[in-house]
Amino acid sequence: MTSLIKAIFKNGRWENPVEFDTWKIPGKFEFLKLKLTEKDHSDIPKDPKELDETLPVIPVDKAKLENPDPDSIQILWIGHASVFVQMDGINILCDPIFSDHCSPSYKVPIVGVELLKQFGYKRYRPVPCKISELPRVDVVLISHDHYDHLDFESVMEIKENFPEAKYYVPMGLKEWFISCGFVEENVQERNWWEDIQHRIPGQKNRSLEFIATPAQHWCTRSGLDQNKRLWCSWVVKGQIHSFFFGGDTGYNKIAFKQIGEKYGPFSLSALPIGAYEPRWYMHPQHVSPEESVEIHREICSKFTIGVHWGTFKQMGCYENYLEPPKLVEKHLEKLNLPARSFRTIRHGEIWSISKKEVDSS
């Protein structure tokens, strides 16, 4: 394997490596062109009944969450990129956003903040459960600082309900968590390819390994702090199963092949499939469904769930709201890959995969 690619830290800001030849930072003039010239094809129904039929939210099987099969890996899709993963005795919550709006939130009350939220992106599919209804949260994984992946109100609620939870974040984000009142020892940050050993409570000499891995993206929360914090994907290696969380990323021909070569195969992955149109604007930062299937192959994932779709109407995201899963299925068929190997599930649905299924795939 060639030398592992590294993010560049220069003058207080992070940059994607030069090997990411598809990368370019979104420009202000391109954003203006997007808003003025591109037609929005999302066609999200205004009628709630139609949405309930085409994109249903189902009640969470709480008994299944409370009593997961110890030899299986299971995943609950909460919506957007938020997933709750149970594997090897550990509960992992990824990029949690339970709020109605994807927008700035503040650590102290500010006059007009509720009005400001209305300018953010509104959830058009509700969350299937509350944070307090989760059985236990051991680890919270954060891929980057954008509001649709790091929601202040959600992480504060997690802290209140599960004070012992650990937060594993990319470089530069620990300071933000501490400023929000989190216990310093509960937050660990890592650069690409750096690991964290997470001890499994009550099980002597057993642990899970969490590794921050590359992604092609960028960061900001205020417009003035662009790329002062790093972005990443995450690998989770256990004794029974392994899991890959893609976060947010554009496609390139090196990052995911290196991840697959070093850490694959994976029992299960969660990969983004939405917010990809128009391609001329979104391709550096968000993969298309077809590119997501390619990542699925490159990281050697046995099973994959498509996320980052069907929840928020974001900037870009001009594709039809039901298109992402259809394009995934079409590309799987083109490549003669099993339909079950890469699928989408309903909001609130739990997908459980046994060790036998993983071993035989």
Short mmCIF file of C-alpha atoms in Angstrom, two decimals:
data_model
loop_
_atom_site.label_atom_id
_atom_site.label_comp_id
_atom_site.label_asym_id
_atom_site.label_seq_id
_atom_site.Cartn_x
_atom_site.Cartn_y
_atom_site.Cartn_z
CA MET A 1 0.00 0.00 0.00
CA THR A 2 1.22 3.51 -0.81
CA SER A 3 1.91 5.98 2.00
CA LEU A 4 -1.21 6.86 3.95
CA ILE A 5 -2.69 10.19 2.91
CA LYS A 6 -2.65 12.94 5.52
CA ALA A 7 -4.67 16.10 5.99
CA ILE A 8 -2.61 19.30 5.82
CA PHE A 9 -2.55 21.77 8.74
CA LYS A 10 -1.23 25.15 7.63
CA ASN A 11 -1.59 28.62 9.17
CA GLY A 12 -4.13 27.38 11.69
CA ARG A 13 -6.43 25.74 9.16
CA TRP A 14 -6.88 22.24 7.75
CA GLU A 15 -6.74 21.35 4.06
CA ASN A 16 -7.57 18.25 2.07
CA PRO A 17 -4.42 16.55 0.74
CA VAL A 18 -3.27 17.35 -2.79
CA GLU A 19 -3.94 13.72 -3.74
CA PHE A 20 -7.68 14.52 -3.57
CA ASP A 21 -7.76 15.71 -7.17
CA THR A 22 -11.56 16.12 -7.21
CA TRP A 23 -11.52 18.62 -4.35
CA LYS A 24 -12.17 22.34 -4.48
CA ILE A 25 -13.64 24.58 -1.80
CA PRO A 26 -17.21 25.78 -2.50
CA GLY A 27 -16.99 29.35 -3.79
CA LYS A 28 -19.29 32.33 -3.13
CA PHE A 29 -19.89 32.94 -6.84
CA GLU A 30 -20.69 29.26 -7.38
CA PHE A 31 -23.17 29.41 -4.52
CA LEU A 32 -24.81 32.46 -6.11
CA LYS A 33 -24.97 30.66 -9.46
CA LEU A 34 -26.55 27.68 -7.74
CA LYS A 35 -29.30 29.81 -6.22
CA LEU A 36 -29.97 31.86 -9.36
CA THR A 37 -29.73 29.33 -12.18
CA GLU A 38 -30.39 25.80 -10.92
CA LYS A 39 -33.87 24.28 -10.82
CA ASP A 40 -34.85 22.42 -7.67
CA HIS A 41 -36.14 18.94 -8.56
CA SER A 42 -36.62 17.71 -4.97
CA ASP A 43 -40.46 17.81 -5.21
CA ILE A 44 -40.96 17.16 -1.50
CA PRO A 45 -44.72 16.84 -0.92
CA LYS A 46 -46.38 19.45 1.24
CA ASP A 47 -49.10 17.00 2.21
CA PRO A 48 -48.00 15.08 5.36
CA LYS A 49 -50.17 12.12 4.36
CA GLU A 50 -48.30 11.73 1.09
CA LEU A 51 -44.98 11.88 2.94
CA ASP A 52 -46.24 9.24 5.38
CA GLU A 53 -46.93 6.97 2.41
CA THR A 54 -43.77 7.56 0.43
CA LEU A 55 -41.26 8.04 3.26
CA PRO A 56 -42.79 6.51 6.40
CA VAL A 57 -41.47 6.92 9.92
CA ILE A 58 -42.12 3.77 11.93
CA PRO A 59 -42.19 3.24 15.71
CA VAL A 60 -38.85 2.11 17.09
CA ASP A 61 -38.78 -1.46 18.37
CA LYS A 62 -37.55 -0.56 21.86
CA ALA A 63 -37.41 -4.18 22.98
CA LYS A 64 -34.96 -4.88 20.18
CA LEU A 65 -32.80 -1.96 21.28
CA GLU A 66 -32.91 -3.06 24.90
CA ASN A 67 -31.96 -6.66 24.12
CA PRO A 68 -29.67 -6.77 21.08
CA ASP A 69 -28.30 -10.12 19.96
CA PRO A 70 -24.70 -10.12 21.31
CA ASP A 71 -23.40 -11.84 18.17
CA SER A 72 -25.13 -9.44 15.75
CA ILE A 73 -24.50 -5.87 14.68
CA GLN A 74 -27.61 -3.74 14.43
CA ILE A 75 -28.32 -0.20 13.31
CA LEU A 76 -31.23 2.18 13.85
CA TRP A 77 -31.73 4.94 11.27
CA ILE A 78 -32.78 8.06 13.17
CA GLY A 79 -32.71 10.24 10.07
CA HIS A 80 -30.19 12.11 7.90
CA ALA A 81 -26.71 10.82 8.91
CA SER A 82 -27.77 10.02 12.49
CA VAL A 83 -27.54 6.31 13.27
CA PHE A 84 -27.50 4.30 16.49
CA VAL A 85 -25.22 1.26 16.22
CA GLN A 86 -25.03 -1.67 18.65
CA MET A 87 -22.05 -3.99 18.34
CA ASP A 88 -19.78 -5.99 20.63
CA GLY A 89 -21.66 -4.78 23.72
CA ILE A 90 -21.28 -1.07 22.93
CA ASN A 91 -23.92 1.50 21.85
CA ILE A 92 -22.63 4.11 19.40
CA LEU A 93 -24.51 7.24 18.29
CA CYS A 94 -23.18 8.88 15.11
CA ASP A 95 -23.61 12.54 14.09
CA PRO A 96 -26.75 13.01 16.20
CA ILE A 97 -29.31 15.62 15.19
CA PHE A 98 -32.72 15.29 16.85
CA SER A 99 -33.72 18.95 16.43
CA ASP A 100 -36.52 20.18 14.16
CA HIS A 101 -34.18 22.61 12.43
CA CYS A 102 -30.62 22.27 11.21
CA SER A 103 -29.37 25.73 12.21
CA PRO A 104 -27.13 27.68 14.61
CA SER A 105 -27.81 27.20 18.32
CA TYR A 106 -26.24 29.10 21.17
CA LYS A 107 -24.82 28.23 24.57
CA VAL A 108 -26.59 31.15 26.26
CA PRO A 109 -30.08 32.56 25.54
CA ILE A 110 -30.02 35.24 22.87
CA VAL A 111 -32.98 37.40 21.93
CA GLY A 112 -34.35 36.29 18.59
CA VAL A 113 -32.53 32.96 18.49
CA GLU A 114 -35.79 31.07 17.91
CA LEU A 115 -36.49 33.35 14.95
CA LEU A 116 -32.96 32.76 13.64
CA LYS A 117 -33.57 29.01 13.68
CA GLN A 118 -36.39 29.45 11.17
CA PHE A 119 -33.78 30.39 8.57
CA GLY A 120 -32.13 26.99 8.95
CA TYR A 121 -33.16 23.80 7.20
CA LYS A 122 -36.38 22.32 8.59
CA ARG A 123 -36.79 18.60 9.09
CA TYR A 124 -39.52 17.24 6.80
CA ARG A 125 -39.51 13.78 8.42
CA PRO A 126 -39.76 13.65 12.23
CA VAL A 127 -37.36 11.80 14.50
CA PRO A 128 -38.65 8.30 15.35
CA CYS A 129 -37.61 8.52 19.00
CA LYS A 130 -36.24 10.87 21.63
CA ILE A 131 -32.69 10.76 22.95
CA SER A 132 -34.06 9.84 26.37
CA GLU A 133 -35.71 6.75 24.83
CA LEU A 134 -32.39 5.24 23.75
CA PRO A 135 -31.32 2.43 26.08
CA ARG A 136 -27.78 3.72 26.67
CA VAL A 137 -25.21 5.77 24.79
CA ASP A 138 -21.59 4.72 25.33
CA VAL A 139 -19.89 6.59 22.49
CA VAL A 140 -20.85 9.58 20.33
CA LEU A 141 -18.97 9.80 17.03
CA ILE A 142 -18.75 13.17 15.28
CA SER A 143 -17.48 13.39 11.70
CA HIS A 144 -17.31 17.20 11.39
CA ASP A 145 -18.76 20.45 12.70
CA HIS A 146 -21.50 21.32 10.16
CA TYR A 147 -24.86 21.92 11.83
CA ASP A 148 -26.52 18.89 10.24
CA HIS A 149 -23.87 16.62 11.82
CA LEU A 150 -23.04 18.42 15.06
CA ASP A 151 -26.21 19.78 16.66
CA PHE A 152 -25.68 21.71 19.89
CA GLU A 153 -29.08 20.97 21.41
CA SER A 154 -28.78 17.25 20.67
CA VAL A 155 -25.34 16.77 22.23
CA MET A 156 -26.40 18.79 25.28
CA GLU A 157 -29.40 16.48 25.71
CA ILE A 158 -27.13 13.44 25.34
CA LYS A 159 -24.88 14.87 28.05
CA GLU A 160 -27.88 15.31 30.35
CA ASN A 161 -29.28 11.81 29.76
CA PHE A 162 -26.02 9.88 29.48
CA PRO A 163 -23.34 11.76 31.47
CA GLU A 164 -20.82 8.92 31.15
CA ALA A 165 -20.87 8.91 27.33
CA LYS A 166 -17.56 9.42 25.52
CA TYR A 167 -17.23 11.79 22.54
CA TYR A 168 -14.76 10.94 19.81
CA VAL A 169 -14.15 13.83 17.42
CA PRO A 170 -11.72 15.05 14.75
CA MET A 171 -8.90 17.46 15.57
CA GLY A 172 -9.94 20.89 16.80
CA LEU A 173 -13.40 19.95 18.08
CA LYS A 174 -12.47 19.11 21.67
CA GLU A 175 -12.17 22.80 22.52
CA TRP A 176 -15.74 23.39 21.29
CA PHE A 177 -17.11 20.58 23.47
CA ILE A 178 -15.26 21.83 26.55
CA SER A 179 -16.62 25.35 25.93
CA CYS A 180 -20.10 23.79 26.03
CA GLY A 181 -19.47 22.37 29.50
CA PHE A 182 -18.43 18.81 28.64
CA VAL A 183 -16.00 17.01 30.94
CA GLU A 184 -12.58 17.12 29.31
CA GLU A 185 -11.78 13.47 29.99
CA ASN A 186 -14.95 12.42 28.13
CA VAL A 187 -13.84 14.05 24.85
CA GLN A 188 -11.00 12.75 22.73
CA GLU A 189 -9.91 14.14 19.37
CA ARG A 190 -7.84 12.43 16.69
CA ASN A 191 -6.12 13.09 13.39
CA TRP A 192 -6.56 10.74 10.42
CA TRP A 193 -5.28 7.20 11.12
CA GLU A 194 -5.03 7.79 14.88
CA ASP A 195 -6.88 5.42 17.18
CA ILE A 196 -8.72 5.35 20.50
CA GLN A 197 -8.96 2.21 22.63
CA HIS A 198 -12.40 2.06 24.26
CA ARG A 199 -12.70 -0.31 27.19
CA ILE A 200 -15.91 -2.34 27.42
CA PRO A 201 -17.29 -1.89 30.96
CA GLY A 202 -17.46 -5.06 33.03
CA GLN A 203 -15.49 -7.11 30.48
CA LYS A 204 -11.86 -7.53 31.45
CA ASN A 205 -9.29 -7.09 28.68
CA ARG A 206 -11.98 -6.37 26.04
CA SER A 207 -12.08 -3.15 24.06
CA LEU A 208 -13.15 -1.60 20.77
CA GLU A 209 -10.79 0.37 18.58
CA PHE A 210 -12.02 3.64 17.09
CA ILE A 211 -9.90 5.08 14.28
CA ALA A 212 -10.36 8.48 12.63
CA THR A 213 -9.97 8.00 8.88
CA PRO A 214 -9.95 10.32 5.85
CA ALA A 215 -12.93 12.05 4.25
CA GLN A 216 -13.04 14.71 1.53
CA HIS A 217 -14.90 17.62 3.03
CA TRP A 218 -14.60 20.92 4.90
CA CYS A 219 -15.75 22.63 8.11
CA THR A 220 -17.33 25.81 9.44
CA ARG A 221 -19.92 26.88 12.00
CA SER A 222 -19.74 30.68 11.77
CA GLY A 223 -18.27 31.50 8.37
CA LEU A 224 -15.25 32.97 10.15
CA ASP A 225 -13.80 29.65 11.34
CA GLN A 226 -13.57 27.81 8.03
CA ASN A 227 -11.43 24.65 8.33
CA LYS A 228 -10.09 25.47 11.77
CA ARG A 229 -11.38 22.03 12.72
CA LEU A 230 -10.73 18.77 10.87
CA TRP A 231 -13.29 16.39 9.32
CA CYS A 232 -13.11 12.61 9.16
CA SER A 233 -14.82 9.26 8.74
CA TRP A 234 -14.64 6.62 11.47
CA VAL A 235 -13.63 2.96 11.66
CA VAL A 236 -14.81 0.86 14.61
CA LYS A 237 -13.07 -2.50 15.10
CA GLY A 238 -14.44 -5.01 17.57
CA GLN A 239 -13.70 -8.67 18.30
CA ILE A 240 -16.90 -9.81 16.56
CA HIS A 241 -17.80 -7.04 14.12
CA SER A 242 -16.39 -3.96 12.41
CA PHE A 243 -18.24 -0.79 11.39
CA PHE A 244 -17.44 2.13 9.08
CA PHE A 245 -19.14 5.52 9.34
CA GLY A 246 -18.61 7.70 6.28
CA GLY A 247 -19.81 11.03 7.69
CA ASP A 248 -19.82 13.52 4.81
CA THR A 249 -17.49 13.20 1.85
CA GLY A 250 -16.81 13.73 -1.80
CA TYR A 251 -15.35 10.90 -3.86
CA ASN A 252 -11.70 10.39 -4.75
CA LYS A 253 -9.75 7.38 -5.95
CA ILE A 254 -7.37 7.00 -3.01
CA ALA A 255 -8.94 7.57 0.44
CA PHE A 256 -11.42 4.70 0.57
CA LYS A 257 -9.13 2.19 -1.10
CA GLN A 258 -6.58 2.90 1.65
CA ILE A 259 -9.24 2.50 4.35
CA GLY A 260 -10.35 -0.80 2.84
CA GLU A 261 -6.82 -2.12 2.49
CA LYS A 262 -5.88 -1.20 6.06
CA TYR A 263 -9.09 -1.95 7.97
CA GLY A 264 -11.50 -3.89 5.74
CA PRO A 265 -13.58 -5.88 5.42
CA PHE A 266 -16.41 -4.30 7.41
CA SER A 267 -19.47 -6.07 8.75
CA LEU A 268 -21.54 -2.93 8.20
CA SER A 269 -21.09 0.60 6.90
CA ALA A 270 -23.20 3.77 6.89
CA LEU A 271 -22.51 5.81 3.75
CA PRO A 272 -24.05 9.08 2.52
CA ILE A 273 -26.24 8.88 -0.60
CA GLY A 274 -28.10 12.23 -0.67
CA ALA A 275 -27.62 15.99 -1.22
CA TYR A 276 -25.62 15.47 -4.42
CA GLU A 277 -27.35 17.61 -7.07
CA PRO A 278 -26.37 19.61 -9.00
CA ARG A 279 -23.18 17.65 -9.52
CA TRP A 280 -21.11 20.60 -10.81
CA TYR A 281 -21.54 22.20 -7.39
CA MET A 282 -21.84 19.27 -4.98
CA HIS A 283 -19.37 16.69 -6.34
CA PRO A 284 -16.30 17.85 -4.36
CA GLN A 285 -18.10 17.56 -1.01
CA HIS A 286 -20.97 15.03 -1.40
CA VAL A 287 -20.87 11.67 -3.16
CA SER A 288 -23.59 10.58 -5.54
CA PRO A 289 -25.41 7.28 -4.90
CA GLU A 290 -23.29 5.63 -7.61
CA GLU A 291 -20.07 6.88 -5.98
CA SER A 292 -21.30 5.65 -2.62
CA VAL A 293 -21.67 2.15 -4.08
CA GLU A 294 -18.08 2.43 -5.32
CA ILE A 295 -16.96 3.32 -1.79
CA HIS A 296 -18.92 0.31 -0.52
CA ARG A 297 -16.77 -1.86 -2.80
CA GLU A 298 -13.48 -0.11 -2.08
CA ILE A 299 -13.71 -0.38 1.69
CA CYS A 300 -14.78 -4.04 1.35
CA SER A 301 -18.07 -3.61 3.21
CA LYS A 302 -20.19 -6.74 3.57
CA PHE A 303 -23.37 -4.72 4.21
CA THR A 304 -24.08 -0.99 3.86
CA ILE A 305 -26.91 1.32 4.78
CA GLY A 306 -27.48 4.52 2.80
CA VAL A 307 -27.89 7.64 4.97
CA HIS A 308 -27.78 11.45 4.62
CA TRP A 309 -31.04 11.66 2.68
CA GLY A 310 -34.82 11.87 3.17
CA THR A 311 -34.77 14.16 6.22
CA PHE A 312 -33.65 17.75 5.55
CA LYS A 313 -33.98 19.93 2.46
CA GLN A 314 -30.48 21.37 2.38
CA MET A 315 -28.41 23.63 0.18
CA GLY A 316 -27.82 21.70 -3.01
CA CYS A 317 -29.95 18.61 -2.49
CA TYR A 318 -31.84 19.39 -5.70
CA GLU A 319 -32.39 15.74 -6.59
CA ASN A 320 -35.85 14.23 -6.22
CA TYR A 321 -36.35 13.30 -2.57
CA LEU A 322 -36.94 9.63 -3.44
CA GLU A 323 -34.17 9.29 -6.03
CA PRO A 324 -31.12 8.29 -3.90
CA PRO A 325 -32.24 4.70 -3.07
CA LYS A 326 -33.35 4.11 -6.66
CA LEU A 327 -29.93 5.06 -8.02
CA VAL A 328 -28.22 2.85 -5.44
CA GLU A 329 -30.33 -0.12 -6.57
CA LYS A 330 -29.67 0.65 -10.24
CA HIS A 331 -25.90 0.81 -9.73
CA LEU A 332 -25.85 -2.39 -7.68
CA GLU A 333 -27.65 -4.14 -10.51
CA LYS A 334 -25.21 -2.70 -13.04
CA LEU A 335 -22.27 -4.08 -11.05
CA ASN A 336 -24.05 -7.39 -10.39
CA LEU A 337 -23.88 -6.87 -6.61
CA PRO A 338 -26.50 -8.35 -4.23
CA ALA A 339 -29.38 -5.93 -3.54
CA ARG A 340 -29.24 -6.74 0.18
CA SER A 341 -25.57 -5.76 0.41
CA PHE A 342 -26.40 -2.03 0.13
CA ARG A 343 -29.87 -0.92 1.15
CA THR A 344 -31.89 1.85 2.74
CA ILE A 345 -34.31 1.43 5.62
CA ARG A 346 -37.20 3.47 6.97
CA HIS A 347 -36.83 6.13 9.65
CA GLY A 348 -37.10 4.27 12.94
CA GLU A 349 -36.29 0.87 11.42
CA ILE A 350 -33.64 -1.40 12.94
CA TRP A 351 -31.51 -3.57 10.69
CA SER A 352 -29.87 -6.49 12.50
CA ILE A 353 -27.15 -8.56 10.82
CA SER A 354 -25.92 -11.80 12.38
CA LYS A 355 -22.30 -12.91 12.50
CA LYS A 356 -23.32 -15.88 10.33
CA GLU A 357 -24.66 -13.53 7.62
CA VAL A 358 -21.45 -11.49 7.71
CA ASP A 359 -19.21 -14.53 7.56
CA SER A 360 -21.14 -16.07 4.66
CA SER A 361 -21.35 -12.93 2.51
#
